[in-house]
Short mmCIF file of C-alpha atoms and ligand atoms in Angstrom, two decimals:
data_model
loop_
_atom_site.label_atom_id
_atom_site.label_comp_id
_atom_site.label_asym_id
_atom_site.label_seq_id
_atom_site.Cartn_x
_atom_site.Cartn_y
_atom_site.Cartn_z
CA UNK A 1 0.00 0.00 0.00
CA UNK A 2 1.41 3.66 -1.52
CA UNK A 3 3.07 5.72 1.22
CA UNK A 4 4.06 9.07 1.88
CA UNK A 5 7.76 10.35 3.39
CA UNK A 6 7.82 13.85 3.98
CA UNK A 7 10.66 15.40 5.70
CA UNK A 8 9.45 18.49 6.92
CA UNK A 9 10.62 22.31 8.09
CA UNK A 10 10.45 23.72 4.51
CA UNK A 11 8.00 26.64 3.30
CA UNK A 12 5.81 26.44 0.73
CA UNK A 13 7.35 28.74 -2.34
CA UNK A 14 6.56 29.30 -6.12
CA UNK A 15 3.27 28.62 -8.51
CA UNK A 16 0.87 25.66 -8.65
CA UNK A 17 -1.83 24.70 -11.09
CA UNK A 18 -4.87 23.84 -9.60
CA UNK A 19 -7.28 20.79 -11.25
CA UNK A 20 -10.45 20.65 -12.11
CA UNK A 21 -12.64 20.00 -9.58
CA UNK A 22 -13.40 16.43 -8.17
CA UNK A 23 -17.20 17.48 -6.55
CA UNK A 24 -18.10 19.36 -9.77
CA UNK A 25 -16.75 16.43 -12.06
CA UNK A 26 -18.71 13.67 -11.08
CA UNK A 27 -22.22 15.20 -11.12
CA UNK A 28 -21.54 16.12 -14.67
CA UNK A 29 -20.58 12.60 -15.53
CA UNK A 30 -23.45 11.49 -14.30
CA UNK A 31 -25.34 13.79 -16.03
CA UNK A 32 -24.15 12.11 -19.60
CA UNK A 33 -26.31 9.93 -19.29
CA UNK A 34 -29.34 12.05 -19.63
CA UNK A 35 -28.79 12.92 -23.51
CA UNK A 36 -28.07 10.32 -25.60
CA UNK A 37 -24.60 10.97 -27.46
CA UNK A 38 -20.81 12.01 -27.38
CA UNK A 39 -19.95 14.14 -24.73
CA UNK A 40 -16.63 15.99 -24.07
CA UNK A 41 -16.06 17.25 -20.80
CA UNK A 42 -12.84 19.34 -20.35
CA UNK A 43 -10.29 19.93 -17.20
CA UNK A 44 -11.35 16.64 -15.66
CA UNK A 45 -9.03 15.76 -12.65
CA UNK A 46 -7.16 12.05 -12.88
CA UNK A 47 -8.08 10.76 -9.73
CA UNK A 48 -9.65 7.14 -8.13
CA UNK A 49 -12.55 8.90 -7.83
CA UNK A 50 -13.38 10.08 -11.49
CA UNK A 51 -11.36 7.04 -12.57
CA UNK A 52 -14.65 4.77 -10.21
CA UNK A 53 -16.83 7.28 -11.89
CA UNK A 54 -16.13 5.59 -15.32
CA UNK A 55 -15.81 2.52 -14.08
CA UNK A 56 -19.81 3.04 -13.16
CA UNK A 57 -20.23 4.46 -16.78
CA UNK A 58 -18.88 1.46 -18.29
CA UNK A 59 -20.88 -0.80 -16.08
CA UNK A 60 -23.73 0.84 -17.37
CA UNK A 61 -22.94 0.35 -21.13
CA UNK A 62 -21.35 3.87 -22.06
CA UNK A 63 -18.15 3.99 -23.59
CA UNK A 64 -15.14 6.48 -22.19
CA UNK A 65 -11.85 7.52 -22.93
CA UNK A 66 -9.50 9.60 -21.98
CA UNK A 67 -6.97 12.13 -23.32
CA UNK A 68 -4.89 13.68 -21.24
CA UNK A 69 -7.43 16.16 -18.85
CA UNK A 70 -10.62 15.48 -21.38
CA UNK A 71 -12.96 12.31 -21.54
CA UNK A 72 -15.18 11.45 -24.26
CA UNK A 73 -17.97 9.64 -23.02
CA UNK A 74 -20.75 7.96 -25.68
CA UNK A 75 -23.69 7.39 -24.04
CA UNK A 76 -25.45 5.62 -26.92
CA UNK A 77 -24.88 2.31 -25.66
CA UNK A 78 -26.35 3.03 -22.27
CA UNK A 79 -28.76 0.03 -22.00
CA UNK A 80 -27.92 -1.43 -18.37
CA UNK A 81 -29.73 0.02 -14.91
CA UNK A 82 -27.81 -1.53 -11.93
CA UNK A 83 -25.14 0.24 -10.43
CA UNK A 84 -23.46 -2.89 -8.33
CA UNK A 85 -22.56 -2.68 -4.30
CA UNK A 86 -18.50 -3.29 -5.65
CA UNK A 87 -18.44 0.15 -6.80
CA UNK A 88 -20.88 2.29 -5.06
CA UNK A 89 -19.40 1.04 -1.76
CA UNK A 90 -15.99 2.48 -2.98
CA UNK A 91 -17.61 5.74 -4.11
CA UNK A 92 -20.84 7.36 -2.44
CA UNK A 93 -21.28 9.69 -5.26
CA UNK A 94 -21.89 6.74 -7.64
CA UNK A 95 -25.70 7.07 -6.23
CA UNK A 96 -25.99 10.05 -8.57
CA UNK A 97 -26.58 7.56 -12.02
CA UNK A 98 -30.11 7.14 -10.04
CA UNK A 99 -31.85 10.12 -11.24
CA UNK A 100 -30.13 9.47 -14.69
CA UNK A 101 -31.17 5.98 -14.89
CA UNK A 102 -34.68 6.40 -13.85
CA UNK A 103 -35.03 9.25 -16.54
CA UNK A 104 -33.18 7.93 -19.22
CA UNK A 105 -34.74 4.00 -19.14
CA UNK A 106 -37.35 4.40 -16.81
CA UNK A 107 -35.75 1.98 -14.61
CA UNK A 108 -32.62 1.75 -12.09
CA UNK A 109 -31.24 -0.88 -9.58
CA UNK A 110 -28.75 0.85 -7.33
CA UNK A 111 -26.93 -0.45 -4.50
CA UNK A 112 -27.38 1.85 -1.56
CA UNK A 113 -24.31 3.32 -0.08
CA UNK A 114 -23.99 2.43 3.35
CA UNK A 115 -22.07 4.33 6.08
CA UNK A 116 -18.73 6.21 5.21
CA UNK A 117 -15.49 6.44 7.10
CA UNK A 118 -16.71 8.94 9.80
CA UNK A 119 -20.46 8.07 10.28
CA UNK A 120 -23.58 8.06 8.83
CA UNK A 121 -24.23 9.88 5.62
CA UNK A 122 -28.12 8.89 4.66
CA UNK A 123 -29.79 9.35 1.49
CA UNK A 124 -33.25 9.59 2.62
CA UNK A 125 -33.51 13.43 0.93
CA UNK A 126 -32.44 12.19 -2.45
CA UNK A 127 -35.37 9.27 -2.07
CA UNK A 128 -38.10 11.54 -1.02
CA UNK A 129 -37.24 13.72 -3.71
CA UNK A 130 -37.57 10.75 -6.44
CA UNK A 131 -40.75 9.70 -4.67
CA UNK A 132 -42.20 13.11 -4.68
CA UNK A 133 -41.52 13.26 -8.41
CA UNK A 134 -43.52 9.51 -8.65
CA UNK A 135 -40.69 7.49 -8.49
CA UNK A 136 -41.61 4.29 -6.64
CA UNK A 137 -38.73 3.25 -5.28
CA UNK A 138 -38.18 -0.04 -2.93
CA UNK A 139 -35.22 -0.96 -1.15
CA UNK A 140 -34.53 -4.85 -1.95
CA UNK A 141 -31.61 -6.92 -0.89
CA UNK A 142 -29.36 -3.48 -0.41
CA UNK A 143 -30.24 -1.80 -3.38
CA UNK A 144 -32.90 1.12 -4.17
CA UNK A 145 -35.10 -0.26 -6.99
CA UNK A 146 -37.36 1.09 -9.19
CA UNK A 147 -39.17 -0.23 -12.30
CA UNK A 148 -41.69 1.50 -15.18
CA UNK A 149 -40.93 5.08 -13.75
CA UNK A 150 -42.52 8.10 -15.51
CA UNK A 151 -40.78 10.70 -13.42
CA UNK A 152 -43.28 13.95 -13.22
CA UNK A 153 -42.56 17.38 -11.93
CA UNK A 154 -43.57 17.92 -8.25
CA UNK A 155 -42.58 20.61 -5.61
CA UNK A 156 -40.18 19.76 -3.35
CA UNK A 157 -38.52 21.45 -0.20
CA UNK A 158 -35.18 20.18 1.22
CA UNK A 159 -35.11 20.48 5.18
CA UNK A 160 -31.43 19.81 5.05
CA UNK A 161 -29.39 21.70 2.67
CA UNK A 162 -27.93 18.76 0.77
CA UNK A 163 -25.65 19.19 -2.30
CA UNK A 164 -26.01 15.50 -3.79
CA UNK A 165 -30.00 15.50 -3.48
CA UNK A 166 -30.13 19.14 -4.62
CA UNK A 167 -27.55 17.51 -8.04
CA UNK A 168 -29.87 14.06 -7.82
CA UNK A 169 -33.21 16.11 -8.30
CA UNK A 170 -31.98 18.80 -10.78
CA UNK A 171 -31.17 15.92 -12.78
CA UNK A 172 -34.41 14.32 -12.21
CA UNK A 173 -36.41 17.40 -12.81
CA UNK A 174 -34.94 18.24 -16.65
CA UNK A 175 -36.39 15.14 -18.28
CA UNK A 176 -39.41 14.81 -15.89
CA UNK A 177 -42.91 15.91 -17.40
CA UNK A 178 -44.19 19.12 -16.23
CA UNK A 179 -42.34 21.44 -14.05
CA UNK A 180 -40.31 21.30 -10.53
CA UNK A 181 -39.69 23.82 -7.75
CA UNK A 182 -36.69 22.20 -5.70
CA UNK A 183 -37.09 24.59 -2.51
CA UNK A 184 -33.31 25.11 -0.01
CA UNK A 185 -31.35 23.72 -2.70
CA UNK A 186 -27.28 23.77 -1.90
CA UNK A 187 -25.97 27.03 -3.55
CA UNK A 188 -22.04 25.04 -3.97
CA UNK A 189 -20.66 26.08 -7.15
CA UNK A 190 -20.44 22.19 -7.87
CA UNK A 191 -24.23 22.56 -8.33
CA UNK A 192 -24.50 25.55 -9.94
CA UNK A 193 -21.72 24.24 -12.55
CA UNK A 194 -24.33 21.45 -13.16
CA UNK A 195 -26.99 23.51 -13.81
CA UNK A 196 -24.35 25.41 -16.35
CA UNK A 197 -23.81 22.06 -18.37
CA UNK A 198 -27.48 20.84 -17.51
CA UNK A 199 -28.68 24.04 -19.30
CA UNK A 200 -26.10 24.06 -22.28
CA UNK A 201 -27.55 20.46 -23.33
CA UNK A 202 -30.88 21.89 -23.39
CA UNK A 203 -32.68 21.74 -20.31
CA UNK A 204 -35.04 24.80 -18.88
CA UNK A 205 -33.12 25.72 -15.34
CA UNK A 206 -34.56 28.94 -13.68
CA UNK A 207 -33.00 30.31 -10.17
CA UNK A 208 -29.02 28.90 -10.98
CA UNK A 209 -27.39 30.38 -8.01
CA UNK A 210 -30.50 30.85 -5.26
CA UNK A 211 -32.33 28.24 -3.23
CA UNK A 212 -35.19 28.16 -5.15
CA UNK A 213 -34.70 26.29 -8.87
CA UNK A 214 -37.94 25.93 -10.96
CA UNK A 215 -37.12 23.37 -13.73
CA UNK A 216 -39.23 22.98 -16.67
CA UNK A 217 -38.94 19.28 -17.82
CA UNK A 218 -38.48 18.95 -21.93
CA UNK A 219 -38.23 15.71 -24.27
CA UNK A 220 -34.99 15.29 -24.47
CA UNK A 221 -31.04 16.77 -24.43
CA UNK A 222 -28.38 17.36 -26.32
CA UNK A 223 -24.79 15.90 -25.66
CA UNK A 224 -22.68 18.73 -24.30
CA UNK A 225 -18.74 19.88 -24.47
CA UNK A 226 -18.10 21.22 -21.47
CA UNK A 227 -15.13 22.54 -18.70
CA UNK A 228 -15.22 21.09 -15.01
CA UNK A 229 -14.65 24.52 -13.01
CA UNK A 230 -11.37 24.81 -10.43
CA UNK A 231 -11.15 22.51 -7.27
CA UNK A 232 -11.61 24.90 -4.55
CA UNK A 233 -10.84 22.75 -1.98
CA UNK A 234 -7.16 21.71 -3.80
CA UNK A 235 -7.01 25.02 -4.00
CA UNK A 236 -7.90 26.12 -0.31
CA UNK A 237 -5.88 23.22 1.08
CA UNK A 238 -2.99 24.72 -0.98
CA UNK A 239 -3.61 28.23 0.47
CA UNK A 240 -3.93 26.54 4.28
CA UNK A 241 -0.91 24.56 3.82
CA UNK A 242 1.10 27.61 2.52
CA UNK A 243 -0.08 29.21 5.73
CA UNK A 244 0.74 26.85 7.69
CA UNK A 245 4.38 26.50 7.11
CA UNK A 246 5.09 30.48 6.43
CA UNK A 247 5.52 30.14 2.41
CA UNK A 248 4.47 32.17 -0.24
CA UNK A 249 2.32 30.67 -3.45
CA UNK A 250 0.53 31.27 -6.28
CA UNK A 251 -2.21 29.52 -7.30
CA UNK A 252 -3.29 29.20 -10.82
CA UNK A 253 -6.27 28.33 -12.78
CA UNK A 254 -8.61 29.08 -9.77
CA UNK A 255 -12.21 31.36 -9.18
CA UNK A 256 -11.03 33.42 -5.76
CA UNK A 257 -15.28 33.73 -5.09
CA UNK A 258 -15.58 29.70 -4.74
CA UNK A 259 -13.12 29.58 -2.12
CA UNK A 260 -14.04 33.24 -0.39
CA UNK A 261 -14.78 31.95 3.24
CA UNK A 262 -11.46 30.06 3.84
CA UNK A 263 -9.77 32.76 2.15
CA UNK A 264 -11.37 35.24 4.83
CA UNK A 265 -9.90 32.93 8.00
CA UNK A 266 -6.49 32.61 6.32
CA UNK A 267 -6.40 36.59 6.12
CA UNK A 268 -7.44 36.88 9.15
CA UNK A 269 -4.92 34.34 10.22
CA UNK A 270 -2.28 36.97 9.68
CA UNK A 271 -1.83 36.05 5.83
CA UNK A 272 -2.15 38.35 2.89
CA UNK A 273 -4.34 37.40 -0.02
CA UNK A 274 -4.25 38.82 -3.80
CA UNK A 275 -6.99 37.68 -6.06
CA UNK A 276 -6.80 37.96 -9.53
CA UNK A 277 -9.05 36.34 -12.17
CA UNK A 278 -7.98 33.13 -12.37
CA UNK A 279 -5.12 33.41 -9.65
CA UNK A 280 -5.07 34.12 -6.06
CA UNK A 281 -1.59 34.51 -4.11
CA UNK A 282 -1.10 33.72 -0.80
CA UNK A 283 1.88 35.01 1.31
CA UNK A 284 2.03 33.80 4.60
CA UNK A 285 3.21 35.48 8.26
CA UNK A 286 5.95 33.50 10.74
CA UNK A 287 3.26 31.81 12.60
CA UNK A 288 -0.58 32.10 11.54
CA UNK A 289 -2.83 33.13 14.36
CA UNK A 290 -5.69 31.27 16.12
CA UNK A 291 -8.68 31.90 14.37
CA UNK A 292 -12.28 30.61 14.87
CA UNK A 293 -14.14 28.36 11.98
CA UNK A 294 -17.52 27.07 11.50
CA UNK A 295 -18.49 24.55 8.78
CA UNK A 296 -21.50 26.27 7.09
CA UNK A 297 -23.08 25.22 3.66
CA UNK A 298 -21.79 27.14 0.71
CA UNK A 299 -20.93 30.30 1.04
CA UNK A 300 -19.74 29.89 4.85
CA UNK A 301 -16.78 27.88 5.18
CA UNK A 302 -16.63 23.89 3.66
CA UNK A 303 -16.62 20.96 5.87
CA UNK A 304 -14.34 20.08 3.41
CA UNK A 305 -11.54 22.39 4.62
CA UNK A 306 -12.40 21.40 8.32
CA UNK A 307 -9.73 19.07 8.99
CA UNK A 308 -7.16 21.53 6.80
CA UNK A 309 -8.13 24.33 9.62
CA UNK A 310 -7.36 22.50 12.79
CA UNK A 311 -3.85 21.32 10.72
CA UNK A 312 -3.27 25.16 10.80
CA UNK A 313 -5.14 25.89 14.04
CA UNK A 314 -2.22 23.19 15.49
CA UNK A 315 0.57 25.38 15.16
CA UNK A 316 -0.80 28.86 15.41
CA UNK A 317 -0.22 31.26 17.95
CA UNK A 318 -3.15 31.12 20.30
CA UNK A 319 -6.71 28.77 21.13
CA UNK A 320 -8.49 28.16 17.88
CA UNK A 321 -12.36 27.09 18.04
CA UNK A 322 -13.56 24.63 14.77
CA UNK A 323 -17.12 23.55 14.81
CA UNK A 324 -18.16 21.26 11.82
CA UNK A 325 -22.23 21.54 11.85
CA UNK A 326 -22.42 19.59 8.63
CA UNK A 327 -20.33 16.26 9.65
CA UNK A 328 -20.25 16.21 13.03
CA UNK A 329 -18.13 12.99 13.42
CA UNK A 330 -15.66 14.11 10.54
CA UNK A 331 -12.69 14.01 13.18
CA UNK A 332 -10.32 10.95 12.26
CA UNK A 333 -7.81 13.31 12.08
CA UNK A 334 -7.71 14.62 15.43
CA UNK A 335 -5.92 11.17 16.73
CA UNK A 336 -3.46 11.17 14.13
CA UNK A 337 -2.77 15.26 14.56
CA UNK A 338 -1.94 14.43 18.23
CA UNK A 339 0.69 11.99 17.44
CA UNK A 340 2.48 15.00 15.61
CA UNK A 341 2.28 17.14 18.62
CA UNK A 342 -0.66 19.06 17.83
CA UNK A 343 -3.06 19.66 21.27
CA UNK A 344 -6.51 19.32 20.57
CA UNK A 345 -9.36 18.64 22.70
CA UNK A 346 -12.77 17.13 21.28
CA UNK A 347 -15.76 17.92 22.25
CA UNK A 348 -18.88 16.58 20.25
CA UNK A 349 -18.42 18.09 16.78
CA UNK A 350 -16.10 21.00 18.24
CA UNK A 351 -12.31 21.02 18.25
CA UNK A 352 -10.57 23.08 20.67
CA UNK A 353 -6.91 24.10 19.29
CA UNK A 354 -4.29 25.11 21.50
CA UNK A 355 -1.05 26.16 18.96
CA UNK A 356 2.17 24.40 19.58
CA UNK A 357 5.53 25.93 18.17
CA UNK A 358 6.40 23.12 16.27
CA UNK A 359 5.23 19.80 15.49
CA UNK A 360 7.34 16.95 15.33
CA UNK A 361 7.21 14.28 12.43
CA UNK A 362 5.85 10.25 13.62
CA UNK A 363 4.70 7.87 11.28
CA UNK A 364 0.71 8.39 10.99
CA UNK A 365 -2.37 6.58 9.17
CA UNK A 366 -4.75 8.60 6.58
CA UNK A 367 -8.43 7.87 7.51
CA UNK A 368 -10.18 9.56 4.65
CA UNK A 369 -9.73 12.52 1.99
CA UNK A 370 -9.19 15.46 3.75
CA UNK A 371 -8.42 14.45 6.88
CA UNK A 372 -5.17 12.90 4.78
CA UNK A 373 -5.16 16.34 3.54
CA UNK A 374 -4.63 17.88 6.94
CA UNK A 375 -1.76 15.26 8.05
CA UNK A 376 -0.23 15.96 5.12
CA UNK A 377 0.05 19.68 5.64
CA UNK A 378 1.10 18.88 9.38
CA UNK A 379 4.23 17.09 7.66
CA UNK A 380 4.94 19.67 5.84
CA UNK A 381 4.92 21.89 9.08
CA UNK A 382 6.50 19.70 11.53
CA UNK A 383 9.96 18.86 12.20
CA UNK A 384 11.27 15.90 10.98
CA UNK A 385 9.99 12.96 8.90
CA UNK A 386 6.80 11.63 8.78
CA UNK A 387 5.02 8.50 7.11
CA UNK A 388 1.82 8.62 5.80
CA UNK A 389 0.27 5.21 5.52
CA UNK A 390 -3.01 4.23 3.52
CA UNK A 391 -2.76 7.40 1.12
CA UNK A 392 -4.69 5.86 -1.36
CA UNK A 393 -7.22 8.22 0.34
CA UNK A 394 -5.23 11.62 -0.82
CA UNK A 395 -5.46 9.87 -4.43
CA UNK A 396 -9.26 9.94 -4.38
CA UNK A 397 -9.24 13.69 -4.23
CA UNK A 398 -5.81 15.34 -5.06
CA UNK A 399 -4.29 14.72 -8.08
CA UNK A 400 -0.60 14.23 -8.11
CA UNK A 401 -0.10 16.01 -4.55
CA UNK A 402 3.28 14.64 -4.04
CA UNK A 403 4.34 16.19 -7.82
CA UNK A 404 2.86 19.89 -6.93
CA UNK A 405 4.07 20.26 -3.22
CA UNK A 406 7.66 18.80 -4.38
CA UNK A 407 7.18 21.43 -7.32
CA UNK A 408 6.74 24.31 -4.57
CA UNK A 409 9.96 22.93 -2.79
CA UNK A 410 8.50 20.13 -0.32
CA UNK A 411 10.39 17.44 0.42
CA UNK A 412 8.15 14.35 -0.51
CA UNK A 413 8.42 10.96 -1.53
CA UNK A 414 6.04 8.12 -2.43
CA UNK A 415 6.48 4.94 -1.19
CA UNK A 416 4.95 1.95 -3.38
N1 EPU B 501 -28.08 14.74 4.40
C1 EPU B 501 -29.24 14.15 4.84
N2 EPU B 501 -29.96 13.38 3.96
C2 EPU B 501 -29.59 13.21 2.67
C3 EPU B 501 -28.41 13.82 2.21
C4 EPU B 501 -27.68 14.58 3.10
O1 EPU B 501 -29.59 14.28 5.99
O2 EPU B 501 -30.30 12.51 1.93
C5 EPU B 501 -27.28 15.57 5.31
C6 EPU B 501 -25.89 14.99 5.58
O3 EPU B 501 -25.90 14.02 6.59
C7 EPU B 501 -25.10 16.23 5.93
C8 EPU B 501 -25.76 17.32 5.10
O4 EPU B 501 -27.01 16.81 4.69
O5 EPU B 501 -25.25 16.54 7.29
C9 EPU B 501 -24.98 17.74 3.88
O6 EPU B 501 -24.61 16.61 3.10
P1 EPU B 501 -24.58 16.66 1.51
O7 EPU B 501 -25.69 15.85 0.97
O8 EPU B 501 -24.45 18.07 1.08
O9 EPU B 501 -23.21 15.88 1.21
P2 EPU B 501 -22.89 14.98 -0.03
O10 EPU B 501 -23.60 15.51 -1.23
O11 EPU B 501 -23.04 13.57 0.31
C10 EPU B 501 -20.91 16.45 -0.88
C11 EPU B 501 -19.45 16.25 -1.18
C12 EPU B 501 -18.69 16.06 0.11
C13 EPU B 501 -18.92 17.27 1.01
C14 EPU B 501 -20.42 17.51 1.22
C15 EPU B 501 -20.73 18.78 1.98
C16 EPU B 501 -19.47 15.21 -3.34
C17 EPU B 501 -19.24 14.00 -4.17
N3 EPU B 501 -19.31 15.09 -2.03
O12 EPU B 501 -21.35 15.27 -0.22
O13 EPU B 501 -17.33 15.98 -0.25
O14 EPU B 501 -18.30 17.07 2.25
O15 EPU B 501 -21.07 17.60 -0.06
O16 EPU B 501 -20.29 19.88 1.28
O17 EPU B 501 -19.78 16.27 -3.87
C18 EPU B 501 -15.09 15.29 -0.08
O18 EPU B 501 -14.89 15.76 -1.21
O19 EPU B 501 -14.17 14.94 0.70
C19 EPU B 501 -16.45 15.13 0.39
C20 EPU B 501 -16.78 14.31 1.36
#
């Protein structure tokens, strides 16, 4: 199992080129198989999880390839509905060929999730949606079923703001007959970049970028050539980890107003911030100061960057507060941080952060994506080497980490 050595101490220095964006890429994928055709989709990040996404494709009888950051996928051939327990337990987001499937062929046979690394994440808003829209769906044998679907348009509030049922019920809603009103949809650019390609294929989105989408089902879509928008989180952990160990970076290919709220703490962290249009620098004090975070839906501050703020929260000067109110288990990391040095105390879903001066390297165990993220940038920080075992986590959701810190002078290493 793939390692990583860092040998810490080092700042952050020079430009990186941030990918596409793993959260924005896999809704669209999914999406493909809505219109029946060749699709090209543009700045797609090589990672395990878009390489599971085709995987799921393939299952499904679409054909894919890939050249260098584009795919091609022909959806023609899509004539299969059953999305097997194999993959979907590898990848939650492969639940979002349901919608597709039940539009598309009027049928789908997809294994239900389960529970994830750090708890329970249900699916119960994506189902009512479906239902609402007359989807009669049964769960048999671990799988949600559903056979001779005619999905209609319905209104439906969320009472949760959920970004995979708000993507699972656009995608419902543009093939459905009549119209939809989805009601607290999720307002992350992921979605809204949906709605982009949703719309350039053909469908009738009103309300892109409020909580309140009404979507006028039509016949049928187009196949669509289209660019998955900058990873803000890559590009936040970037920032946090250049904060974090005093560097100075430049990061490229990235929209400053998708990654606002963590850009906000890290200012206010003692670090100063140029946005540009597709660029945003970040030059970093000695030692970052405590700051205060809570995990809000789009705009507030990700869950996603959570575990990247306590990383930073561990060696700045002062008693940092984090609060995650989306996950409120998310906090693997907070073991594995302590074996580097870092003093945190756990209460419920709130970490208390007490900065250390330095951390010091041990050999530690990723748990999932971005808490591998945050031990990572710990490494970077702390003196000495560290280990990083299981990081076939960080390949889910980075691409090629170890090539772009070592290209802004880290000193890192994969083990195979
Ligand atoms: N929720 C429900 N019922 C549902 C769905 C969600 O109660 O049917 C709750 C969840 O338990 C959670 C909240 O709603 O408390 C928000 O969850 P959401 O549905 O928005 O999460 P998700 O769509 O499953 C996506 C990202 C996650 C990210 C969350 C929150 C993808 C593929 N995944 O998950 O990304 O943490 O939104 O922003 O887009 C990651 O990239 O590391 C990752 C986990």
């Amino acid at each position: 199992m793939d390692k990583l050595r860092i040998t810490g101490g080092r700042p952050l220095e020079g430009t990186v080129r941030i990918s596409g964006a793993k959260n924005a890429a896999l809704p669209v994928m999914a999406a493909t198989l809505l219109a029946s055709g060749v699709h090209r989709l543009r700045n797609v990040p090589k990672l395990r999880d878009t390489q599971t996404f085709i995987r799921v494709l393939e299952t499904l009888g679409a054909q894919v390839s890939r050249e260098g950051d584009a795919l091609t996928i022909d959806t023609r051939g899509v004539n299969t509905f059953e999305a097997p327990y194999e993959l979907v337990k590898t990848m939650r987001a492969s639940i979002y060929v349901l919608a597709p499937l039940l539009a598309r062929l009027g049928a789908a046979r997809v294994s239900l999730p389960g529970g994830c690394a750090w708890g329970p994440r249900p699916v119960n808003l994506h189902l009512a949606g479906l239902q609402a829209m007359g989807a009669k769906l049964e769960i048999e044998h671990g799988y949600i079923v559903g056979r001779d679907i005619r999905l209609r348009g319905a209104t439906f509030g969320f009472d949760v703001v959920s970004v995979g049922a708000t993507v699972q019920l656009m995608m419902a809603a543009v093939l459905a007959e009549g119209a939809t009103v989805l009601e607290n949809v999720a307002l992350e650019p992921d979605v809204t970049a949906l709605g982009d390609v949703l719309i350039a294929c053909g469908a009738r989105i009103e309300g892109l970028g409020t909580r309140r989408l009404v979507i006028q089902g039509v016949n049928a879509l187009r196949p669509v050539d289209a660019a998955i928008i900058p990873d803000r989180i890559e590009a936040a952990t970037f920032a946090a980890a250049t904060a974090m160990t005093a560097g100075k970076v430049r990061l490229e290919g990235v929209t400053a107003d998708h990654f606002e709220a963590p850009l906000r703490k890290l200012e206010e962290a003692g670090c100063t911030i140029l946005r540009e249009s597709d660029a945003v620098s970040v030059s970093a004090p000695r030692r970052p100061k405590a700051v205060d975070v809570v995990t809000q839906p789009f705009p507030g501050v990700p869950t996603d960057m959570q575990a990247q703020m306590i990383a930073v929260s561990a060696v700045a000067a002062g008693t940092s507060v984090i609060e995650d109110t989306i996950y409120v288990d998310r906090f693997t990391h907070v073991p594995e941080l302590a074996r580097l040095g870092a003093d945190i105390e756990l209460k419920g879903n709130v970490a208390v952060v007490k900065g250390v001066e330095r951390l010091s390297g041990a050999p530690v165990m990723a748990t999932d994506l971005r808490a591998s993220a945050s031990l990572v940038m710990a490494a970077l920080a702390a003196e000495g080497e560290t280990v990083i075992d299981r990081i076939y986590h960080l390949d889910r959701g980075y691409e090629a980490l170890e090539v772009k810190l070592a290209g802004l002078g880290a000193r890192v290493e994969r083990l195979a």
